[in-house]
Amino acid sequence: MYRQRLKQKTLLLVVLFGFLIFLIMPGTRKESEQDLPEEGERLEIPKEEEEEEGTVVVPEEVWEMPGADATIRVLILAEDGGIYHEGKELMRDYPGELQYYEEEQGWVIVNEVPLEEYLCRVVPSEMPSTYAKEALKAQAVCARTYAVWQMREYAYPQYEAHVNDSVSYQVYNQIGVQETTSQAVEETAGQIMLYEDGPVKAYYFSTSCGSTTDENIWEKGDREQTPYIAGRRVGESGSGRDLTDEDTFSEFIRKKHAGDLEISEPWYRWSCYIPLEQIQKNVEKWAKIRAERSQDGILLEDGTEYVLEDVDTIGAVESAQIIARNTGGVVQELLLTGEKGTLKVRYEYNIRLMLGIPDGEIHKNDGTVANGGNLLPSGYFVMEPMQEDKAVTGYQIYGGGLGHGAGMSQNGARVLAEEGYGYDGILQYFYHEIRLARLE
């Protein structure tokens, strides 16, 4: 009897003790069932991943000039690319006001439009409206910042126009207003990028080859004045390799790098062939024109020096040689040797003109073929001489990227947005040490 009561008391104590343990540690079973890691193993979630899609950043800093209600004056180019129109009729409708100036050569037309309405027609013209929302918002801030930079003075003083509507500035009203891009403009209303005490030159381009460059690719560029456009590797496979070295860049551009953001983009890598005869045609067409617009972009060999002279032709082109690269590997100087002289061609735009293939084909990264044009797709390339009977007949070109390669890559921005970056994070990725402010 005593033993039976002892067993009952012992069993009761065990049950009570177990129940007490259950009350004291209510979360133990729940956490073990979910296989949660220990506290010390948990990873911090990046800010971009914490924010819900569509989060709007409201900068505290204010930039007063121009105000939020500013207007921009855009010179509308004629169909031939010039400033003179035969008549006052335009193919598209325009917001704001149209002003007409009658000149002997024809009509000059300027569209004065509120800045935010201008952007609603720039953003869809510069970036597909189907791109991820945060990429569109990054594009809106870039376009607004670029416009504010240009509004400091007139590109066409006689007509008080800040910009024209072409790729020379920003493409405007080539595609009508789209809901997604207008929403991107609205959700970033008035926001611009600043560096130190002023707006940045918010350059952007289509697609990178896995690397960007700085402002020295242009004749009037000065990387010391624009340190926020420093050039960088675009992706996770960055290294300390010097891409200005010819052998290093050749190895880089001939391969695909797994960590590059745009490795799946059609223009990430491309190749084409240019015969010497086409280079000669390009020189005869463009050298004189570009020399007249430049101080040192097209130079003719004179003894041991290269000088700015009236260039008509250098005769039959015999060879082409890359002699200098800028930050990120973009070609900075090209020598073209002909039977009557040698040209030194400087800066990416001039170089791309001299190697354009308007009647050729370009083989893209995705296996498709595109028609060539007056400009080579980018300045990121290497040249391999092709020979017949031991004589050079042309060059096989292996390149990457589309556009000038400075500032924000638009397709890189899209990929970052798809990975969870907010538009402010995208801008910080491509522009070094910038901050957001708002017009007021």
Short mmCIF file of C-alpha atoms in Angstrom, two decimals:
data_model
loop_
_atom_site.label_atom_id
_atom_site.label_comp_id
_atom_site.label_asym_id
_atom_site.label_seq_id
_atom_site.Cartn_x
_atom_site.Cartn_y
_atom_site.Cartn_z
CA MET A 1 0.00 0.00 0.00
CA TYR A 2 2.79 2.36 1.02
CA ARG A 3 4.72 1.52 -2.16
CA GLN A 4 1.64 2.15 -4.32
CA ARG A 5 1.09 5.59 -2.75
CA LEU A 6 4.79 6.40 -3.20
CA LYS A 7 4.60 5.57 -6.92
CA GLN A 8 1.51 7.76 -7.32
CA LYS A 9 3.18 10.71 -5.56
CA THR A 10 6.33 10.26 -7.67
CA LEU A 11 4.30 10.17 -10.90
CA LEU A 12 2.37 13.28 -9.82
CA LEU A 13 5.60 15.15 -9.07
CA VAL A 14 7.04 14.22 -12.51
CA VAL A 15 3.88 15.47 -14.26
CA LEU A 16 3.86 18.73 -12.26
CA PHE A 17 7.57 19.29 -12.93
CA GLY A 18 7.08 18.71 -16.67
CA PHE A 19 4.13 21.11 -16.73
CA LEU A 20 6.21 23.73 -14.90
CA ILE A 21 9.03 23.41 -17.46
CA PHE A 22 6.48 23.83 -20.28
CA LEU A 23 5.19 27.08 -18.72
CA ILE A 24 8.67 28.51 -18.19
CA MET A 25 9.90 27.78 -21.77
CA PRO A 26 6.92 28.28 -24.10
CA GLY A 27 8.98 29.01 -27.23
CA THR A 28 11.38 26.10 -27.11
CA ARG A 29 9.34 23.63 -29.14
CA LYS A 30 8.19 26.27 -31.64
CA GLU A 31 11.75 27.37 -32.51
CA SER A 32 13.03 23.82 -32.84
CA GLU A 33 10.19 22.97 -35.21
CA GLN A 34 11.09 25.92 -37.47
CA ASP A 35 14.83 25.20 -37.43
CA LEU A 36 15.67 28.81 -36.61
CA PRO A 37 19.39 29.59 -36.48
CA GLU A 38 21.07 30.72 -33.29
CA GLU A 39 21.11 34.46 -32.72
CA GLY A 40 24.78 34.75 -33.54
CA GLU A 41 24.22 33.12 -36.97
CA ARG A 42 21.50 35.47 -38.21
CA LEU A 43 22.37 37.80 -41.08
CA GLU A 44 21.48 41.46 -41.28
CA ILE A 45 18.94 42.13 -44.02
CA PRO A 46 20.07 44.94 -46.35
CA LYS A 47 17.95 48.06 -46.25
CA GLU A 48 16.79 47.55 -49.82
CA GLU A 49 15.31 44.17 -48.88
CA GLU A 50 13.53 45.55 -45.81
CA GLU A 51 11.71 48.26 -47.72
CA GLU A 52 8.47 47.42 -49.43
CA GLU A 53 8.29 47.98 -53.16
CA GLY A 54 7.35 51.56 -53.94
CA THR A 55 8.92 53.06 -50.83
CA VAL A 56 9.50 56.76 -51.44
CA VAL A 57 12.56 58.47 -50.01
CA VAL A 58 11.95 62.08 -48.97
CA PRO A 59 15.31 63.90 -48.81
CA GLU A 60 15.72 66.41 -45.99
CA GLU A 61 18.14 68.62 -47.91
CA VAL A 62 16.67 71.34 -50.13
CA TRP A 63 18.12 72.76 -53.37
CA GLU A 64 16.59 76.11 -54.27
CA MET A 65 17.74 76.84 -57.84
CA PRO A 66 15.73 76.18 -59.89
CA GLY A 67 12.55 75.90 -57.86
CA ALA A 68 10.17 72.94 -57.95
CA ASP A 69 7.92 74.85 -60.39
CA ALA A 70 10.75 75.61 -62.84
CA THR A 71 10.31 75.43 -66.60
CA ILE A 72 12.87 74.20 -69.12
CA ARG A 73 13.22 75.46 -72.67
CA VAL A 74 13.79 72.72 -75.26
CA LEU A 75 14.79 73.41 -78.87
CA ILE A 76 12.93 70.98 -81.14
CA LEU A 77 15.15 69.65 -83.92
CA ALA A 78 13.91 69.17 -87.48
CA GLU A 79 13.70 65.71 -89.08
CA ASP A 80 17.14 66.19 -90.69
CA GLY A 81 18.70 66.83 -87.29
CA GLY A 82 19.17 70.56 -87.86
CA ILE A 83 17.53 73.38 -85.95
CA TYR A 84 15.54 74.81 -88.90
CA HIS A 85 12.02 73.62 -89.80
CA GLU A 86 10.36 74.27 -93.13
CA GLY A 87 7.11 75.17 -91.41
CA LYS A 88 5.57 75.58 -87.97
CA GLU A 89 3.75 72.25 -87.95
CA LEU A 90 5.19 69.45 -85.80
CA MET A 91 4.60 65.70 -85.99
CA ARG A 92 3.80 65.41 -82.26
CA ASP A 93 1.82 67.28 -79.63
CA TYR A 94 3.80 69.13 -76.97
CA PRO A 95 2.88 70.30 -73.47
CA GLY A 96 3.57 73.85 -72.31
CA GLU A 97 4.09 76.58 -74.89
CA LEU A 98 5.67 76.56 -78.35
CA GLN A 99 7.61 79.63 -79.42
CA TYR A 100 8.55 80.27 -83.04
CA TYR A 101 11.53 82.19 -84.40
CA GLU A 102 11.53 82.95 -88.12
CA GLU A 103 14.98 82.86 -89.66
CA GLU A 104 16.19 83.04 -93.24
CA GLN A 105 16.89 79.28 -93.23
CA GLY A 106 13.50 78.37 -91.74
CA TRP A 107 11.63 78.24 -88.44
CA VAL A 108 13.28 77.58 -85.08
CA ILE A 109 10.85 76.09 -82.55
CA VAL A 110 11.34 76.12 -78.78
CA ASN A 111 9.09 74.30 -76.32
CA GLU A 112 8.88 75.90 -72.86
CA VAL A 113 7.53 73.25 -70.50
CA PRO A 114 7.33 72.64 -66.73
CA LEU A 115 10.28 70.51 -65.65
CA GLU A 116 8.19 67.64 -64.29
CA GLU A 117 6.11 67.46 -67.50
CA TYR A 118 9.32 67.47 -69.50
CA LEU A 119 10.52 64.45 -67.48
CA CYS A 120 7.28 62.56 -68.13
CA ARG A 121 8.29 62.58 -71.79
CA VAL A 122 12.02 62.08 -71.27
CA VAL A 123 11.93 58.99 -69.05
CA PRO A 124 9.90 56.74 -71.43
CA SER A 125 12.02 58.02 -74.34
CA GLU A 126 15.22 57.03 -72.53
CA MET A 127 14.21 53.82 -70.69
CA PRO A 128 11.58 51.18 -71.57
CA SER A 129 8.44 51.76 -69.52
CA THR A 130 8.31 48.02 -68.75
CA TYR A 131 11.48 48.14 -66.64
CA ALA A 132 11.30 47.55 -62.88
CA LYS A 133 9.75 50.40 -60.93
CA GLU A 134 12.85 51.28 -58.90
CA ALA A 135 14.96 51.43 -62.10
CA LEU A 136 12.43 53.87 -63.61
CA LYS A 137 12.62 56.00 -60.47
CA ALA A 138 16.43 56.02 -60.66
CA GLN A 139 16.14 57.09 -64.30
CA ALA A 140 13.72 59.88 -63.32
CA VAL A 141 16.18 61.26 -60.75
CA CYS A 142 19.04 61.03 -63.27
CA ALA A 143 17.04 62.84 -65.96
CA ARG A 144 15.91 65.56 -63.54
CA THR A 145 19.45 66.07 -62.22
CA TYR A 146 20.86 66.24 -65.74
CA ALA A 147 18.21 68.79 -66.72
CA VAL A 148 18.95 70.95 -63.66
CA TRP A 149 22.65 70.84 -64.54
CA GLN A 150 21.91 72.02 -68.08
CA MET A 151 19.51 74.74 -66.89
CA ARG A 152 22.40 76.73 -65.40
CA GLU A 153 22.99 78.23 -68.85
CA TYR A 154 21.61 78.19 -72.40
CA ALA A 155 22.88 75.74 -75.00
CA TYR A 156 21.27 78.04 -77.61
CA PRO A 157 21.58 81.56 -76.14
CA GLN A 158 19.97 83.32 -79.12
CA TYR A 159 16.75 81.37 -78.47
CA GLU A 160 17.20 81.00 -74.70
CA ALA A 161 16.98 77.23 -75.02
CA HIS A 162 18.69 75.08 -72.39
CA VAL A 163 18.82 71.84 -74.40
CA ASN A 164 17.57 70.24 -77.60
CA ASP A 165 15.39 67.12 -77.78
CA SER A 166 18.03 64.67 -79.07
CA VAL A 167 20.60 62.25 -77.68
CA SER A 168 23.03 65.19 -77.53
CA TYR A 169 21.21 66.05 -74.30
CA GLN A 170 18.19 63.89 -73.40
CA VAL A 171 15.71 62.34 -75.82
CA TYR A 172 12.41 64.17 -75.34
CA ASN A 173 8.89 63.30 -76.51
CA GLN A 174 9.96 60.56 -78.94
CA ILE A 175 7.67 58.24 -76.99
CA GLY A 176 4.43 59.48 -75.45
CA VAL A 177 3.58 59.61 -71.78
CA GLN A 178 3.41 56.17 -70.10
CA GLU A 179 1.70 55.36 -66.80
CA THR A 180 4.68 53.59 -65.22
CA THR A 181 7.20 56.27 -66.10
CA SER A 182 4.90 59.11 -65.05
CA GLN A 183 4.44 57.37 -61.71
CA ALA A 184 8.23 57.15 -61.34
CA VAL A 185 8.51 60.88 -61.99
CA GLU A 186 5.73 61.64 -59.52
CA GLU A 187 7.14 59.44 -56.75
CA THR A 188 10.54 61.16 -57.03
CA ALA A 189 9.10 64.63 -57.61
CA GLY A 190 11.74 67.33 -57.34
CA GLN A 191 14.54 64.94 -56.33
CA ILE A 192 18.05 65.47 -57.67
CA MET A 193 21.54 64.21 -56.86
CA LEU A 194 24.12 66.47 -55.24
CA TYR A 195 27.84 66.11 -54.72
CA GLU A 196 29.46 68.49 -52.28
CA ASP A 197 27.90 71.87 -53.08
CA GLY A 198 26.02 71.31 -56.34
CA PRO A 199 24.09 69.03 -58.74
CA VAL A 200 26.01 66.26 -60.49
CA LYS A 201 26.43 65.65 -64.19
CA ALA A 202 24.11 62.65 -64.20
CA TYR A 203 25.38 60.84 -67.28
CA TYR A 204 23.79 57.51 -68.12
CA PHE A 205 23.98 54.95 -70.93
CA SER A 206 22.38 51.71 -72.07
CA THR A 207 24.54 48.68 -71.17
CA SER A 208 27.93 48.11 -69.59
CA CYS A 209 30.51 45.51 -70.55
CA GLY A 210 31.05 44.90 -66.84
CA SER A 211 33.00 48.12 -66.39
CA THR A 212 32.32 51.87 -66.47
CA THR A 213 34.60 54.85 -67.02
CA ASP A 214 35.01 58.51 -66.06
CA GLU A 215 34.44 61.86 -67.76
CA ASN A 216 37.84 62.00 -69.43
CA ILE A 217 36.39 60.09 -72.39
CA TRP A 218 35.21 63.49 -73.66
CA GLU A 219 37.39 66.36 -74.82
CA LYS A 220 36.10 68.79 -72.20
CA GLY A 221 35.77 66.15 -69.50
CA ASP A 222 37.74 66.50 -66.28
CA ARG A 223 37.64 63.61 -63.82
CA GLU A 224 39.02 65.89 -61.11
CA GLN A 225 35.81 67.95 -61.30
CA THR A 226 33.49 64.92 -61.36
CA PRO A 227 34.89 62.38 -58.87
CA TYR A 228 31.41 60.91 -58.45
CA ILE A 229 31.78 59.42 -61.96
CA ALA A 230 34.80 57.36 -61.02
CA GLY A 231 34.38 54.22 -63.12
CA ARG A 232 33.74 50.84 -61.50
CA ARG A 233 33.28 47.13 -62.11
CA VAL A 234 29.57 46.45 -62.57
CA GLY A 235 28.85 43.25 -60.69
CA GLU A 236 30.30 40.97 -58.05
CA SER A 237 33.39 39.83 -59.93
CA GLY A 238 35.37 43.01 -59.37
CA SER A 239 39.13 42.86 -59.02
CA GLY A 240 42.06 45.20 -58.82
CA ARG A 241 43.14 44.53 -62.40
CA ASP A 242 44.23 47.54 -64.43
CA LEU A 243 41.94 47.56 -67.46
CA THR A 244 43.90 50.40 -69.05
CA ASP A 245 46.60 47.81 -69.81
CA GLU A 246 46.10 46.40 -73.31
CA ASP A 247 46.78 42.75 -72.52
CA THR A 248 44.70 42.83 -69.35
CA PHE A 249 41.75 44.43 -71.10
CA SER A 250 42.01 42.03 -74.04
CA GLU A 251 41.72 39.09 -71.66
CA PHE A 252 38.81 40.79 -69.88
CA ILE A 253 36.68 41.68 -72.93
CA ARG A 254 37.08 38.32 -74.67
CA LYS A 255 35.45 36.50 -71.73
CA LYS A 256 32.15 36.57 -69.86
CA HIS A 257 32.38 37.05 -66.12
CA ALA A 258 29.86 35.20 -63.97
CA GLY A 259 29.39 38.02 -61.47
CA ASP A 260 28.68 40.77 -64.00
CA LEU A 261 25.20 42.29 -63.64
CA GLU A 262 24.50 42.40 -67.36
CA ILE A 263 25.99 39.10 -68.47
CA SER A 264 22.63 38.09 -70.02
CA GLU A 265 22.09 41.36 -71.90
CA PRO A 266 22.31 41.24 -75.73
CA TRP A 267 24.90 44.05 -75.85
CA TYR A 268 27.05 42.78 -72.97
CA ARG A 269 29.38 41.28 -75.59
CA TRP A 270 29.45 41.78 -79.36
CA SER A 271 31.74 41.39 -82.34
CA CYS A 272 32.00 42.68 -85.91
CA TYR A 273 34.35 42.99 -88.86
CA ILE A 274 35.49 46.27 -90.41
CA PRO A 275 37.49 46.31 -93.68
CA LEU A 276 40.19 48.92 -94.24
CA GLU A 277 38.12 50.40 -97.07
CA GLN A 278 35.34 51.26 -94.59
CA ILE A 279 37.78 52.93 -92.21
CA GLN A 280 39.01 55.05 -95.14
CA LYS A 281 35.42 56.05 -95.99
CA ASN A 282 34.84 57.02 -92.37
CA VAL A 283 37.96 59.18 -92.30
CA GLU A 284 36.96 60.95 -95.52
CA LYS A 285 33.44 61.54 -94.19
CA TRP A 286 34.07 62.50 -90.58
CA ALA A 287 37.69 63.58 -89.96
CA LYS A 288 37.31 67.13 -91.30
CA ILE A 289 33.94 67.65 -89.58
CA ARG A 290 35.18 66.43 -86.22
CA ALA A 291 38.46 68.35 -86.48
CA GLU A 292 36.50 71.59 -86.95
CA ARG A 293 34.55 70.91 -83.76
CA SER A 294 37.54 69.89 -81.70
CA GLN A 295 40.78 71.26 -80.33
CA ASP A 296 42.65 67.99 -80.03
CA GLY A 297 40.27 65.19 -81.00
CA ILE A 298 41.59 64.74 -84.56
CA LEU A 299 45.33 65.35 -84.98
CA LEU A 300 47.61 64.87 -88.00
CA GLU A 301 51.16 63.57 -87.64
CA ASP A 302 53.79 66.24 -88.29
CA GLY A 303 57.29 64.89 -87.74
CA THR A 304 57.47 63.81 -84.11
CA GLU A 305 54.29 65.69 -83.14
CA TYR A 306 50.56 65.54 -83.82
CA VAL A 307 48.90 68.83 -84.70
CA LEU A 308 45.44 70.18 -85.48
CA GLU A 309 45.24 70.72 -89.23
CA ASP A 310 42.69 70.78 -92.02
CA VAL A 311 42.26 67.06 -92.67
CA ASP A 312 40.73 65.85 -95.93
CA THR A 313 42.22 62.40 -96.30
CA ILE A 314 45.20 60.29 -95.36
CA GLY A 315 44.83 58.19 -98.46
CA ALA A 316 44.29 54.45 -98.42
CA VAL A 317 44.25 53.30 -94.79
CA GLU A 318 46.90 50.69 -94.10
CA SER A 319 46.53 50.02 -90.36
CA ALA A 320 44.74 50.91 -87.14
CA GLN A 321 46.25 50.68 -83.66
CA ILE A 322 44.91 51.34 -80.17
CA ILE A 323 47.55 53.32 -78.26
CA ALA A 324 45.76 54.39 -75.05
CA ARG A 325 42.85 53.39 -72.85
CA ASN A 326 40.98 55.34 -70.18
CA THR A 327 39.55 54.19 -66.84
CA GLY A 328 37.67 50.90 -67.18
CA GLY A 329 39.34 49.98 -70.46
CA VAL A 330 37.53 52.25 -72.92
CA VAL A 331 39.67 53.23 -75.92
CA GLN A 332 41.05 56.75 -75.53
CA GLU A 333 43.45 57.09 -78.49
CA LEU A 334 43.60 55.37 -81.89
CA LEU A 335 46.23 55.70 -84.63
CA LEU A 336 45.08 55.42 -88.25
CA THR A 337 47.95 55.13 -90.70
CA GLY A 338 47.36 55.83 -94.38
CA GLU A 339 49.55 56.07 -97.47
CA LYS A 340 49.50 59.90 -97.20
CA GLY A 341 49.67 60.43 -93.46
CA THR A 342 48.71 59.30 -89.96
CA LEU A 343 45.85 60.48 -87.76
CA LYS A 344 45.67 60.35 -84.00
CA VAL A 345 41.99 60.04 -83.10
CA ARG A 346 41.10 60.87 -79.49
CA TYR A 347 37.99 60.44 -77.30
CA GLU A 348 35.40 57.72 -77.49
CA TYR A 349 32.88 59.40 -79.80
CA ASN A 350 35.44 60.24 -82.49
CA ILE A 351 36.93 56.75 -82.27
CA ARG A 352 33.52 55.09 -82.59
CA LEU A 353 32.81 57.22 -85.68
CA MET A 354 36.05 56.21 -87.39
CA LEU A 355 35.23 52.53 -86.85
CA GLY A 356 31.53 52.60 -87.65
CA ILE A 357 30.12 49.99 -90.05
CA PRO A 358 26.92 51.43 -91.57
CA ASP A 359 26.74 48.55 -94.06
CA GLY A 360 28.00 45.84 -91.74
CA GLU A 361 26.64 43.40 -89.16
CA ILE A 362 27.17 43.15 -85.42
CA HIS A 363 26.90 39.78 -83.70
CA LYS A 364 25.47 40.16 -80.20
CA ASN A 365 25.81 38.27 -76.94
CA ASP A 366 22.47 36.49 -77.35
CA GLY A 367 23.28 35.12 -80.80
CA THR A 368 21.25 37.69 -82.72
CA VAL A 369 22.63 39.94 -85.44
CA ALA A 370 22.10 43.70 -85.63
CA ASN A 371 22.72 46.12 -88.47
CA GLY A 372 25.75 48.31 -87.99
CA GLY A 373 25.62 52.10 -87.94
CA ASN A 374 27.77 55.20 -88.09
CA LEU A 375 28.94 54.56 -84.53
CA LEU A 376 30.57 51.44 -83.13
CA PRO A 377 28.33 50.25 -80.23
CA SER A 378 30.85 51.34 -77.60
CA GLY A 379 34.49 52.24 -77.04
CA TYR A 380 35.18 49.02 -75.09
CA PHE A 381 36.83 46.76 -77.66
CA VAL A 382 39.98 45.14 -78.99
CA MET A 383 41.04 44.78 -82.63
CA GLU A 384 42.47 41.68 -84.26
CA PRO A 385 44.05 42.20 -87.73
CA MET A 386 42.75 39.97 -90.53
CA GLN A 387 45.06 39.20 -93.42
CA GLU A 388 45.02 37.97 -96.98
CA ASP A 389 48.33 37.08 -98.65
CA LYS A 390 50.11 38.44 -95.55
CA ALA A 391 48.51 41.87 -96.00
CA VAL A 392 46.07 43.37 -93.49
CA THR A 393 42.62 43.73 -95.06
CA GLY A 394 40.59 44.69 -92.01
CA TYR A 395 39.97 44.03 -88.34
CA GLN A 396 37.83 41.67 -86.34
CA ILE A 397 36.56 43.66 -83.39
CA TYR A 398 35.60 42.09 -80.06
CA GLY A 399 33.72 44.47 -77.80
CA GLY A 400 31.16 44.92 -75.09
CA GLY A 401 28.52 47.35 -73.88
CA LEU A 402 26.31 49.89 -75.62
CA GLY A 403 26.83 53.62 -75.20
CA HIS A 404 29.57 55.84 -73.82
CA GLY A 405 29.98 53.92 -70.55
CA ALA A 406 30.10 56.79 -68.01
CA GLY A 407 27.66 57.10 -65.10
CA MET A 408 24.63 54.83 -64.68
CA SER A 409 24.11 51.75 -66.82
CA GLN A 410 20.36 51.59 -67.47
CA ASN A 411 20.27 47.81 -67.83
CA GLY A 412 22.48 47.49 -64.79
CA ALA A 413 19.93 49.62 -62.92
CA ARG A 414 17.15 47.28 -64.06
CA VAL A 415 18.99 44.21 -62.80
CA LEU A 416 19.70 45.87 -59.44
CA ALA A 417 16.03 46.79 -59.13
CA GLU A 418 15.05 43.19 -59.84
CA GLU A 419 17.45 42.12 -57.09
CA GLY A 420 15.67 44.33 -54.56
CA TYR A 421 17.58 47.61 -54.65
CA GLY A 422 15.65 50.81 -54.09
CA TYR A 423 16.23 53.70 -56.50
CA ASP A 424 18.41 55.52 -53.98
CA GLY A 425 20.58 52.39 -53.64
CA ILE A 426 20.87 52.14 -57.42
CA LEU A 427 22.04 55.74 -57.66
CA GLN A 428 24.58 55.22 -54.89
CA TYR A 429 25.85 52.16 -56.75
CA PHE A 430 26.74 54.09 -59.90
CA TYR A 431 27.55 57.57 -58.55
CA HIS A 432 30.22 57.79 -55.88
CA GLU A 433 29.30 59.57 -52.61
CA ILE A 434 26.27 61.46 -53.93
CA ARG A 435 23.27 62.44 -51.80
CA LEU A 436 19.65 63.17 -52.63
CA ALA A 437 18.04 66.58 -52.24
CA ARG A 438 14.73 68.06 -53.35
CA LEU A 439 13.84 71.15 -55.32
CA GLU A 440 11.65 73.60 -53.46
#
